[in-house]
PDB file of C-alpha atoms in Angstrom:
ATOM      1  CA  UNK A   6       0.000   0.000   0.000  1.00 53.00           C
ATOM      2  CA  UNK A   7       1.282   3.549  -1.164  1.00 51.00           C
ATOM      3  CA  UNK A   8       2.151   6.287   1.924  1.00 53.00           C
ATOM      4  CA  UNK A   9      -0.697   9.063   1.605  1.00 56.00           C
ATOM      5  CA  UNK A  10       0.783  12.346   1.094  1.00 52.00           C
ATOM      6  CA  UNK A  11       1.952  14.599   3.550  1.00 59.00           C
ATOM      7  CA  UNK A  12      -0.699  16.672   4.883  1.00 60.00           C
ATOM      8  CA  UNK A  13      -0.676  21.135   4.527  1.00 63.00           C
ATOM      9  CA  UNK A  14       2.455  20.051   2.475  1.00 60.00           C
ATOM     10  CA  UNK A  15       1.619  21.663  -1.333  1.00 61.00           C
ATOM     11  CA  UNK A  16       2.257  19.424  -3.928  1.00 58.00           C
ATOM     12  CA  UNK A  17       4.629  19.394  -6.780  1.00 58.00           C
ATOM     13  CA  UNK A  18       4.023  21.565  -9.635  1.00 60.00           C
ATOM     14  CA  UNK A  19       3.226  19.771 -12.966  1.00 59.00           C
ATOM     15  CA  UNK A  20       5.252  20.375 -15.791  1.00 59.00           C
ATOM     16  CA  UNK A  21       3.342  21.960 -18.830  1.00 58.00           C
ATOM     17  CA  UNK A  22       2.871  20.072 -21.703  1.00 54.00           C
ATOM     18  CA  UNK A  23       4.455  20.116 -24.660  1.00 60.00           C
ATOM     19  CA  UNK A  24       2.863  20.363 -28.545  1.00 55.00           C
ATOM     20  CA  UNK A  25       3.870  17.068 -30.417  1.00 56.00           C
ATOM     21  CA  UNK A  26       4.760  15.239 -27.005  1.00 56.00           C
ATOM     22  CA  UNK A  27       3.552  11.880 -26.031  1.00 56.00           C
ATOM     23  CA  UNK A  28       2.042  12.730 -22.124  1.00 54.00           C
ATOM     24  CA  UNK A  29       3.753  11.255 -19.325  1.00 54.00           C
ATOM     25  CA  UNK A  30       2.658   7.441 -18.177  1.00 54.00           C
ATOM     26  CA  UNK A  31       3.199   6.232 -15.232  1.00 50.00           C
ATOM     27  CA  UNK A  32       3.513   2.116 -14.597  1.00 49.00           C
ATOM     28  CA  UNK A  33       2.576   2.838 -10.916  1.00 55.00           C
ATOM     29  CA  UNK A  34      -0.808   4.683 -11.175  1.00 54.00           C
ATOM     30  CA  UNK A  35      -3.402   2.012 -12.275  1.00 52.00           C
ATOM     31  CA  UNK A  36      -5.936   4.805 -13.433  1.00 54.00           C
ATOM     32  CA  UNK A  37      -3.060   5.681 -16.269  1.00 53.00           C
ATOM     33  CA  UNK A  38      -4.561   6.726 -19.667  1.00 54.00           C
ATOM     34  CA  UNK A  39      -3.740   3.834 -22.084  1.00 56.00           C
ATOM     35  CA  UNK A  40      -3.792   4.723 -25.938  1.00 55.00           C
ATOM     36  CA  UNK A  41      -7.029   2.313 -27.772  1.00 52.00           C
ATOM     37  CA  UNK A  42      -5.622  -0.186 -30.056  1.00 50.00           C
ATOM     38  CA  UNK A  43      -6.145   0.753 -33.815  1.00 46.00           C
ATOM     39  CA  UNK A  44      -9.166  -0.498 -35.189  1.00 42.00           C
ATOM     40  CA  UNK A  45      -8.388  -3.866 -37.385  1.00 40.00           C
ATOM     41  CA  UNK A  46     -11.410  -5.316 -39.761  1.00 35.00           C
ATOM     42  CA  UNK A  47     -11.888  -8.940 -39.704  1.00 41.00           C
ATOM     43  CA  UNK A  48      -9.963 -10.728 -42.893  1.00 44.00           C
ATOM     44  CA  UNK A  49     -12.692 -11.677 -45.384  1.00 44.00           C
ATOM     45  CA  UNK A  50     -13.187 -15.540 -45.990  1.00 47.00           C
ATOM     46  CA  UNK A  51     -12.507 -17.417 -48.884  1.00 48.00           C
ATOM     47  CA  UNK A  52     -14.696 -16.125 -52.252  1.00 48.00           C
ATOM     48  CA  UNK A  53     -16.197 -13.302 -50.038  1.00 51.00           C
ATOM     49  CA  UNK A  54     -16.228  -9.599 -51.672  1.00 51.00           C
ATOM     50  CA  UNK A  55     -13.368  -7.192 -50.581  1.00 49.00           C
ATOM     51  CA  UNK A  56     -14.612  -6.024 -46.951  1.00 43.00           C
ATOM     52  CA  UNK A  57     -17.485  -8.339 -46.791  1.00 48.00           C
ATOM     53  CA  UNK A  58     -18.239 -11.778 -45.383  1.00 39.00           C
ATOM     54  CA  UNK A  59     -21.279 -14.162 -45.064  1.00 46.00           C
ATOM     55  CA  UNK A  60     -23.952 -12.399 -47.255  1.00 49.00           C
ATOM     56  CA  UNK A  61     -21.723 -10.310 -49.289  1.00 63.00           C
ATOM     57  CA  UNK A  62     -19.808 -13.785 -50.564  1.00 91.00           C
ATOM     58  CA  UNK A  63     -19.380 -13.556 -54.282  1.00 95.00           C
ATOM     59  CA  UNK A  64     -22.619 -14.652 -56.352  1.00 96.00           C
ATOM     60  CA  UNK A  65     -22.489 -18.866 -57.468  1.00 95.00           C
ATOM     61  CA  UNK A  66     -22.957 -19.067 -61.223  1.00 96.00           C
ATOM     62  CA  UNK A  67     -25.989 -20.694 -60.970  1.00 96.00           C
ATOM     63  CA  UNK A  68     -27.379 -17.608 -59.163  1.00 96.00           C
ATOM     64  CA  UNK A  69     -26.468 -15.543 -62.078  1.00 97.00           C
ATOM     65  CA  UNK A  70     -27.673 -17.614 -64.863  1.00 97.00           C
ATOM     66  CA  UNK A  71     -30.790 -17.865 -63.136  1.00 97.00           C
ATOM     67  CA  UNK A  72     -31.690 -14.609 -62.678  1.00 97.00           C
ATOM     68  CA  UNK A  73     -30.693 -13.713 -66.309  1.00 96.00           C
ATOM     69  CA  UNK A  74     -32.831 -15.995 -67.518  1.00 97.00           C
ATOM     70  CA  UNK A  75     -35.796 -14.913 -65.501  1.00 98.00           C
ATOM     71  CA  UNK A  76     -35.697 -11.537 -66.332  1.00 98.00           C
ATOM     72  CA  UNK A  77     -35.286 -12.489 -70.081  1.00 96.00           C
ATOM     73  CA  UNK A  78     -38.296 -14.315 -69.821  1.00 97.00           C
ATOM     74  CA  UNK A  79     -40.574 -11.799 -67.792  1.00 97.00           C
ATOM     75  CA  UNK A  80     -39.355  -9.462 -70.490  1.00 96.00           C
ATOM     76  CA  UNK A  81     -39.993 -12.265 -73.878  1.00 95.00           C
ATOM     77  CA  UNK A  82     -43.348 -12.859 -71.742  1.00 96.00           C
ATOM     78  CA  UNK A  83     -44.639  -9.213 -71.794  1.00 96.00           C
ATOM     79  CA  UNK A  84     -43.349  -8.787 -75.705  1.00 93.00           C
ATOM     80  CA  UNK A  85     -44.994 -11.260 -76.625  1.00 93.00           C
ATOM     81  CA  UNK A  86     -48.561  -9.822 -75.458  1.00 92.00           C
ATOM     82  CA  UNK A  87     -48.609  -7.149 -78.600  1.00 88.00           C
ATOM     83  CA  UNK A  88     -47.286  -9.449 -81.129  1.00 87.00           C
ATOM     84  CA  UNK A  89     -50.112 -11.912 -80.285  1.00 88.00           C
ATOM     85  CA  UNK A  90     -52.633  -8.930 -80.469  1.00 86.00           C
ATOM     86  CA  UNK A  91     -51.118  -8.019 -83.636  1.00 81.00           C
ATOM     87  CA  UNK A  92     -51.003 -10.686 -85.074  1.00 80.00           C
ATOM     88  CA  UNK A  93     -54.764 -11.772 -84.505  1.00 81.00           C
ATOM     89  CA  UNK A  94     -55.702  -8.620 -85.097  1.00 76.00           C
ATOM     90  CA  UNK A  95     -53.808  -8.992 -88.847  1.00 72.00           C
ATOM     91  CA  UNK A  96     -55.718 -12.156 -89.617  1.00 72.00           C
ATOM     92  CA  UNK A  97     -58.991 -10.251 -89.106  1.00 67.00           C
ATOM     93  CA  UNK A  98     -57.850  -7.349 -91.162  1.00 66.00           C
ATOM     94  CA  UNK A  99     -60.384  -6.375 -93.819  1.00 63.00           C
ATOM     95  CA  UNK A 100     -57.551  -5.993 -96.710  1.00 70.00           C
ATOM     96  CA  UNK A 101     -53.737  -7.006 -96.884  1.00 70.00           C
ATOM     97  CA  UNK A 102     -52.422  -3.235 -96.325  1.00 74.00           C
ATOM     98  CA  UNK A 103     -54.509  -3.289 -93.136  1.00 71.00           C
ATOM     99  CA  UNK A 104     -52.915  -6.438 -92.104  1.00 71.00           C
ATOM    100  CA  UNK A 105     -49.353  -5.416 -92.832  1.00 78.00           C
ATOM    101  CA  UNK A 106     -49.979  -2.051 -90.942  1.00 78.00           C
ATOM    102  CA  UNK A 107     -51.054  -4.238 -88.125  1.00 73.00           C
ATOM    103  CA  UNK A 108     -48.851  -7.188 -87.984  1.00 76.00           C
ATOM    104  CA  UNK A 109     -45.616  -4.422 -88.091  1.00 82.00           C
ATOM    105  CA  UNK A 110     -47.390  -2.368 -84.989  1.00 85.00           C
ATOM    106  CA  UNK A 111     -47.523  -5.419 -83.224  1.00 82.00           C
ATOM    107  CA  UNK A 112     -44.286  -6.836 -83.924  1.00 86.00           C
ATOM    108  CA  UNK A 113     -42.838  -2.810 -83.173  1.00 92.00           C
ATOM    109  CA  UNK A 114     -44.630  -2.642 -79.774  1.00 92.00           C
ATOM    110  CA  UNK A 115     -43.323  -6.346 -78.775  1.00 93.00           C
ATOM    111  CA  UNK A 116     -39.340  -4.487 -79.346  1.00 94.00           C
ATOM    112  CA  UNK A 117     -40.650  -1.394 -77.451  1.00 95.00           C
ATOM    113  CA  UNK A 118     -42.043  -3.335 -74.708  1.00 96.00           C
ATOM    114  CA  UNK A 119     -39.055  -5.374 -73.660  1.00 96.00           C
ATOM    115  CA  UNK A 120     -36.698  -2.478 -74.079  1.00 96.00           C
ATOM    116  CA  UNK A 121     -38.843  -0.679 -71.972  1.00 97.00           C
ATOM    117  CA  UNK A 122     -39.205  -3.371 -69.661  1.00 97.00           C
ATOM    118  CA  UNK A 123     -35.512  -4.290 -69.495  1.00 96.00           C
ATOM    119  CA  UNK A 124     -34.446   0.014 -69.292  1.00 97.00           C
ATOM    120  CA  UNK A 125     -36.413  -0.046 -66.071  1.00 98.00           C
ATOM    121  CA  UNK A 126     -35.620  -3.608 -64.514  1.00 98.00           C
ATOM    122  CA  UNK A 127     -31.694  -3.457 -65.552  1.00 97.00           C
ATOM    123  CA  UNK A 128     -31.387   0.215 -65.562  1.00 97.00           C
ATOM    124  CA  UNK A 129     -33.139   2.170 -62.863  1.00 97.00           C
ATOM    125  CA  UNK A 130     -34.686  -0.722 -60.637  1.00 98.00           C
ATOM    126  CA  UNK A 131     -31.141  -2.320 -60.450  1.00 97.00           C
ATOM    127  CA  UNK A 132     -28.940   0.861 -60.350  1.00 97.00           C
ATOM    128  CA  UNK A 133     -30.926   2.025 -57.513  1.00 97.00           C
ATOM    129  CA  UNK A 134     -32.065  -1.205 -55.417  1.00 96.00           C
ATOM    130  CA  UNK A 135     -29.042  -3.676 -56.694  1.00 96.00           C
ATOM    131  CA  UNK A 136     -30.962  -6.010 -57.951  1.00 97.00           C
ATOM    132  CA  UNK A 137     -33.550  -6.732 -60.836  1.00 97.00           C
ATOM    133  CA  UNK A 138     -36.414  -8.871 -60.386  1.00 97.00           C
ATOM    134  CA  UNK A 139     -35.063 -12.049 -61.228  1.00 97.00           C
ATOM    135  CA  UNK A 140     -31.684 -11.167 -59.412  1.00 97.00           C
ATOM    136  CA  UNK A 141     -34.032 -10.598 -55.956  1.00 96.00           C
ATOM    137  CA  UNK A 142     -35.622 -13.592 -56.438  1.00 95.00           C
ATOM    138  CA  UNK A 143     -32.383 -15.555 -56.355  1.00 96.00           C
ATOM    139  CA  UNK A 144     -31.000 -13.280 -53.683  1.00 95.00           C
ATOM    140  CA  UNK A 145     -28.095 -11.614 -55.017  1.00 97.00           C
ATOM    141  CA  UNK A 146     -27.319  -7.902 -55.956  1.00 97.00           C
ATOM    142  CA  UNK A 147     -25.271  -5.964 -57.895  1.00 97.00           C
ATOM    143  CA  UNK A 148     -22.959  -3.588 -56.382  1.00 96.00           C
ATOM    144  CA  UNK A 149     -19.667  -1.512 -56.683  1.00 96.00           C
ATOM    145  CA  UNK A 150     -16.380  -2.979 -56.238  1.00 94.00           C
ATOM    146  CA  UNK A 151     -15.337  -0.471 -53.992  1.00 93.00           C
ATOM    147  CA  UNK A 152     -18.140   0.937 -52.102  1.00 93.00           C
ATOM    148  CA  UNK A 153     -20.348  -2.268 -51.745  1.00 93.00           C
ATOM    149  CA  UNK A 154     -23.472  -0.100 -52.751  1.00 94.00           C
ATOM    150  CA  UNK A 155     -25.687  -0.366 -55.444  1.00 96.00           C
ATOM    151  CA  UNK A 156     -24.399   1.590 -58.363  1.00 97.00           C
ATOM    152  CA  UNK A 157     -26.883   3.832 -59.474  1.00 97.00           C
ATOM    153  CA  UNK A 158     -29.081   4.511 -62.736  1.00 97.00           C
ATOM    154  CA  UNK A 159     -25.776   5.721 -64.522  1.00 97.00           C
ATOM    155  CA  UNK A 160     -23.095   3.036 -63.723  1.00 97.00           C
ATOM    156  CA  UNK A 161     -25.733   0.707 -64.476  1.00 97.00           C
ATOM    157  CA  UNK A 162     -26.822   1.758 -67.558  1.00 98.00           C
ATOM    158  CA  UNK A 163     -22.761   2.175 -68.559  1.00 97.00           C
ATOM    159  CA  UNK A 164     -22.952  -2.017 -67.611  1.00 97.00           C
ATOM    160  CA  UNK A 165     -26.132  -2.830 -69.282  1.00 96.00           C
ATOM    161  CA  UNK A 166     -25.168  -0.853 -72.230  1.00 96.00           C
ATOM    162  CA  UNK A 167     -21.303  -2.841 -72.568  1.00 97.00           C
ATOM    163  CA  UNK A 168     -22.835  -5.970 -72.032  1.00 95.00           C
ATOM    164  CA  UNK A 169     -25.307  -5.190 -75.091  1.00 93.00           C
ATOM    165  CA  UNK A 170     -22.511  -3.490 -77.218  1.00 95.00           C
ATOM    166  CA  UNK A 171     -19.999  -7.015 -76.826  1.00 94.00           C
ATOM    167  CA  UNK A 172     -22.802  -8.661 -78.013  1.00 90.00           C
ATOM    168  CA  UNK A 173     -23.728  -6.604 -81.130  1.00 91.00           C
ATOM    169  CA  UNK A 174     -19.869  -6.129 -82.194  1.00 92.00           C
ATOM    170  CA  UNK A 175     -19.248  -9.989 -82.097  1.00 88.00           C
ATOM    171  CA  UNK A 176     -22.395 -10.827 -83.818  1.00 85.00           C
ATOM    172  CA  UNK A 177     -23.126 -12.909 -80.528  1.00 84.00           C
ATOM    173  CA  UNK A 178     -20.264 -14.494 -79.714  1.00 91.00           C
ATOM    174  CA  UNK A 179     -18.758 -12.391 -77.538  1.00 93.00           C
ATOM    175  CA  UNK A 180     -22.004 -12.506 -75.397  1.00 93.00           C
ATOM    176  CA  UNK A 181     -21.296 -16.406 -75.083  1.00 94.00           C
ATOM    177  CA  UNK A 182     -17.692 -15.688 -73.331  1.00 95.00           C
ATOM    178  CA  UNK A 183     -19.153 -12.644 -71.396  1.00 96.00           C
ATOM    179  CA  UNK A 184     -21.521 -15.161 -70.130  1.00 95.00           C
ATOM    180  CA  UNK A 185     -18.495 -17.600 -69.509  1.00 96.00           C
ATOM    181  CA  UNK A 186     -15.814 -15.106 -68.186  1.00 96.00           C
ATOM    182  CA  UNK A 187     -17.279 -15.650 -64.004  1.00 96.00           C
ATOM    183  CA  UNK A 188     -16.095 -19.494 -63.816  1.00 96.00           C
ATOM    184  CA  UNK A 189     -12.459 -18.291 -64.419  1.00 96.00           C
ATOM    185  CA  UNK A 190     -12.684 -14.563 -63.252  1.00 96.00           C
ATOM    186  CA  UNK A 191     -11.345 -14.705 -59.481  1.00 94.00           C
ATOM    187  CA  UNK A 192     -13.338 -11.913 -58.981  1.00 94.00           C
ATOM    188  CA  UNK A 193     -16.665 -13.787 -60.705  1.00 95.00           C
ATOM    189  CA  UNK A 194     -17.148 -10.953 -63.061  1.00 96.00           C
ATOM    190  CA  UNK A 195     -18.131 -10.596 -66.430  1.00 96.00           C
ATOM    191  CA  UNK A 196     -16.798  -8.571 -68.800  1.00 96.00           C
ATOM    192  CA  UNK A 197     -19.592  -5.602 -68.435  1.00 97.00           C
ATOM    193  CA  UNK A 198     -18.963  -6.062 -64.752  1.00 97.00           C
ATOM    194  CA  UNK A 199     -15.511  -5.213 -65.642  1.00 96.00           C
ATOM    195  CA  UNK A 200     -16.520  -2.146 -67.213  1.00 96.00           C
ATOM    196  CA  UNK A 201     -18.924  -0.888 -64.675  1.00 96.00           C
ATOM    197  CA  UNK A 202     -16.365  -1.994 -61.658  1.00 96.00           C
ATOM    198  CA  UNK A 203     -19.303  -4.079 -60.211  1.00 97.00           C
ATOM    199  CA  UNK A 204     -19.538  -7.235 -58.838  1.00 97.00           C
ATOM    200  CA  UNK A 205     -22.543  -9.820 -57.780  1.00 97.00           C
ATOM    201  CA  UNK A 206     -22.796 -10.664 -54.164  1.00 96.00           C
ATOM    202  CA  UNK A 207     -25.180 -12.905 -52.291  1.00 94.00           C
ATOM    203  CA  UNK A 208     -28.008 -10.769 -50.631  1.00 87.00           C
ATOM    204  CA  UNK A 209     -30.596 -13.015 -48.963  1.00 66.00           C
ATOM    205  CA  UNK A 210     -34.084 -11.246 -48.960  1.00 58.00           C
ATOM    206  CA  UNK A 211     -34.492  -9.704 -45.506  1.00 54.00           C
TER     207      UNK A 211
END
């Protein structure tokens, strides 16, 4: 046990601190100031997303191919609803110029509808949410590389836009190995992923 101090006997004067000095500790006072530890983040696991773990694990490819293919078919599906109207309505037609008129409305309407359809589901629904229908139903999302977030109507249209362009300029092949490029990509990405700097995480629905 420490002596108490003296009593009516003043006590030291304290030095003044310095700028830029470290302050004084002292290995016999127990209620010493000790400086925190720096903050460390836990190491992510094994094909997990930069910073992420558990649900942010990179997206399987069966995830991925699933929820292309739904959305392709929600968007076929509602295409094909003015086509079929056009098309009936065509066989009905009183003369062969009315038929032509309305066989090309329909078939114009089925290209307006799925671009429409795909604009908002790819573009804005997915740039703002992460994910597009078909992606929420298989619970995954898309987000940036860096950030983690979802990317927003603009880097998403930038993706949707290269992954239609590598199509178009390849005359379809280079969709196949766009397709391909997450079972040898470390990162899982395709090649409009690339572009965008996105990736596809798991994101079970809440």
């Amino acid at each position: 046990m420490s002596e108490a101090y003296p009593p009516n006997q003043p006590h030291p004067p304290q030095q003044p601190h310095r700028p830029n000095e470290p302050y004084p500790q002292s290995s016999t006072n127990p209620y010493a100031a000790t400086p925190p530890a720096p903050h460390s983040f836990p190491a992510s696991a094994p094909g997990t997303a930069p910073g992420m773990a558990g649900p942010g694990a990179f997206a399987a490819y069966g995830q991925r191919a699933g929820a292309y293919l739904a959305d392709t078919a929600i968007a076929l599906g509602l295409g094909l609803v003015p086509l079929v109207l056009g098309t009936f309505a065509a066989g009905v037609a009183s003369s062969d110029r009315s038929a032509n008129i309305v066989g090309s409305t329909g078939a114009l309407l089925m290209y307006v509808v799925v671009f429409g359809f795909s604009l908002w589901n790819l573009v804005f629904r997915q740039g703002r949410t992460g994910q597009s229908i078909g992606k929420k139903a298989l619970g995954i999302a898309v987000v940036g590389e860096r950030t983690g977030q979802p990317l927003g109507p603009g880097t998403a249209f930038v993706r949707w836009f290269v992954m239609w362009l590598i199509g178009a300029l390849s005359c379809g092949l280079g969709t196949v190995v766009n397709f391909l490029f997450p079972l040898w990509d470390p990162k899982k990405q395709t090649l409009h992923d690339k572009a965008a700097s996105s990736i596809v995480v798991r994101r079970p629905a809440a």
